[in-house]
PDB file of C-alpha atoms in Angstrom:
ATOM      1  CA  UNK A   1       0.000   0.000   0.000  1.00  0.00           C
ATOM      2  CA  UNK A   2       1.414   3.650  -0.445  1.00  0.00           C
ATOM      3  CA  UNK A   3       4.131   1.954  -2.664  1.00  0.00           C
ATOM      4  CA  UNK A   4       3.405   5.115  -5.301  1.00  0.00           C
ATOM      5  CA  UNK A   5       3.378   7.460  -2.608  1.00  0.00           C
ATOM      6  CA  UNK A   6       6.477   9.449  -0.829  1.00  0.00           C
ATOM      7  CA  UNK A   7       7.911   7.683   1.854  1.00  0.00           C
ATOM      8  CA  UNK A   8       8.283  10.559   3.762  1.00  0.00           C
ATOM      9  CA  UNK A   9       4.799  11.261   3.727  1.00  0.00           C
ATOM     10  CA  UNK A  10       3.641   8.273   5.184  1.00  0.00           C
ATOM     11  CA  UNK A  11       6.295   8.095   7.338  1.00  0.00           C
ATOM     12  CA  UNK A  12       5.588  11.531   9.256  1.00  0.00           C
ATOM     13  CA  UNK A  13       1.476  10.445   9.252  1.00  0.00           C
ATOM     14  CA  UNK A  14       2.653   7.165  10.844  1.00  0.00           C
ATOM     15  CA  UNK A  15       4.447   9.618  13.809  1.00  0.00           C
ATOM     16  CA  UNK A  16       2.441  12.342  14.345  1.00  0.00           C
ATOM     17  CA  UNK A  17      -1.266  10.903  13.441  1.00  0.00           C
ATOM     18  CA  UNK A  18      -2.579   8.080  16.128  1.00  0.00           C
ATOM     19  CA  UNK A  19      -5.577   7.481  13.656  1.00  0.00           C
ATOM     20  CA  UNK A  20      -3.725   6.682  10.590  1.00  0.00           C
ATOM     21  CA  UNK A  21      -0.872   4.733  12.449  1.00  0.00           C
ATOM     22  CA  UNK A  22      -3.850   2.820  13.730  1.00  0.00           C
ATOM     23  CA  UNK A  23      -5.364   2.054  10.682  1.00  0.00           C
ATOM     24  CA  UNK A  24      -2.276   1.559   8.910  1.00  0.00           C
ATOM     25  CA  UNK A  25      -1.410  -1.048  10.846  1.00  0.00           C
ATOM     26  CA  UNK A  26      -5.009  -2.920  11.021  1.00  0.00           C
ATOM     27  CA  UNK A  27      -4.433  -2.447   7.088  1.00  0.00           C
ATOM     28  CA  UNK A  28      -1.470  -4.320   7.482  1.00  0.00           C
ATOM     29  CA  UNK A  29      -2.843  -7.218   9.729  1.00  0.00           C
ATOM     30  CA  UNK A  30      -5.987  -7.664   7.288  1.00  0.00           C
ATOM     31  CA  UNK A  31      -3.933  -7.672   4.402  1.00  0.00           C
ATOM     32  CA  UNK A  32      -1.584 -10.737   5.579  1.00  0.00           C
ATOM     33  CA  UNK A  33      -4.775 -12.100   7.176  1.00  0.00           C
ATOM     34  CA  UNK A  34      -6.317 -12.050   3.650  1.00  0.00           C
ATOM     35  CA  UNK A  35      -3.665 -13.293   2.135  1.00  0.00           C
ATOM     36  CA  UNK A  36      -2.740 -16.496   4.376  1.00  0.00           C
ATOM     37  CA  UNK A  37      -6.927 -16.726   3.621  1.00  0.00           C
ATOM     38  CA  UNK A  38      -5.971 -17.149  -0.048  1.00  0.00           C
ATOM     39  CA  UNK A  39      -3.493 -19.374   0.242  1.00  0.00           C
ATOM     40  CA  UNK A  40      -5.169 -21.892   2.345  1.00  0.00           C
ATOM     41  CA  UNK A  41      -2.334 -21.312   5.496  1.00  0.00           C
ATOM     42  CA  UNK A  42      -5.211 -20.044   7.888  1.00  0.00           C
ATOM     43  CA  UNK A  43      -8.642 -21.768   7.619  1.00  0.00           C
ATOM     44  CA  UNK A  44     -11.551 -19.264   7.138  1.00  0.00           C
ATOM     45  CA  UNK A  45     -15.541 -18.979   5.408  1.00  0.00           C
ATOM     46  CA  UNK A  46     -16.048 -17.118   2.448  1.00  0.00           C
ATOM     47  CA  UNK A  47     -18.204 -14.569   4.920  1.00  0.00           C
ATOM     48  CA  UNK A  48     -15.452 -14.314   6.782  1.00  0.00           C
ATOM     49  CA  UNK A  49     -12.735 -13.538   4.087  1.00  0.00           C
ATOM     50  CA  UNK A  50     -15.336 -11.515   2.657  1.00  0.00           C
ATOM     51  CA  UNK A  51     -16.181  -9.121   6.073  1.00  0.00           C
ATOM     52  CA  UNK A  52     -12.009  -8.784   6.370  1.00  0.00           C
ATOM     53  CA  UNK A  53     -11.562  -7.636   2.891  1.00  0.00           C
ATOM     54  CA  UNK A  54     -14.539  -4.960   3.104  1.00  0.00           C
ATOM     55  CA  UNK A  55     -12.493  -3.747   6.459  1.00  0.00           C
ATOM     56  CA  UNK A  56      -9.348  -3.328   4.654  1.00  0.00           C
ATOM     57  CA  UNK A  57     -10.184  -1.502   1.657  1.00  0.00           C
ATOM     58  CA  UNK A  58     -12.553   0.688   4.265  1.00  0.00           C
ATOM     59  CA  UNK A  59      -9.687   0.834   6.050  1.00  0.00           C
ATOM     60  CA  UNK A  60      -7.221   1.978   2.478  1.00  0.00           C
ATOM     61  CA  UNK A  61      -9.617   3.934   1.776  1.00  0.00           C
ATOM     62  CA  UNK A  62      -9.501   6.063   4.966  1.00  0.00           C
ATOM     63  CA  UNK A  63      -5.882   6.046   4.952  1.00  0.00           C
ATOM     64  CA  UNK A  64      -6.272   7.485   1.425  1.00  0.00           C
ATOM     65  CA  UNK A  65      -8.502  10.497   2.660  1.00  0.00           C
ATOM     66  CA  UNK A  66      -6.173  11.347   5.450  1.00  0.00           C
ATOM     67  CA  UNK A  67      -3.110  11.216   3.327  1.00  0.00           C
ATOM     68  CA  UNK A  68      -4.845  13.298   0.850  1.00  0.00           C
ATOM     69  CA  UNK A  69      -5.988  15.997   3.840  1.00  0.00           C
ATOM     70  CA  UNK A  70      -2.765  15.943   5.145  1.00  0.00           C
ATOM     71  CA  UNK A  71      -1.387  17.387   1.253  1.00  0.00           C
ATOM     72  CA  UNK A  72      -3.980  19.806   1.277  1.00  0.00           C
ATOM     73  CA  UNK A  73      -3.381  21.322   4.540  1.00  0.00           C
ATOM     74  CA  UNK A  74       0.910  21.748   4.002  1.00  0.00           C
TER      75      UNK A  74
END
């Protein structure tokens, strides 16, 4: 995630704002979640994998709005 974006950028979020850091992280912890899902490594139901994958792209797209506030406002 962020992989287009300035490191810097996220990097200062990820220190000053408790909300993103937050959510970044979750983002992180669904995403490898997800992905052991996929892969058959941790046993879950579709409505499950499903519920998890609505959370993280919630959860993208909220670190998307705050990175994007966080431009506007510099």
């Amino acid at each position: 995630m962020f992989e287009n974006q300035p490191g810097n950028e996220v990097e200062a979020l990820l220190e000053s704002d408790s909300e993103f850091r937050k959510l970044f992280r979750r983002h992180q912890e669904l995403d490898k979640q997800v992905l052991d899902a996929e892969l058959g490594v941790l046993p879950l139901d579709d409505v499950t994998l499903v519920k998890m994958k609505k959370e993280k792209l919630q959860a993208k797209d909220r670190l998307t709005r705050i990175l994007e506030s966080s431009r506007a406002s510099a």
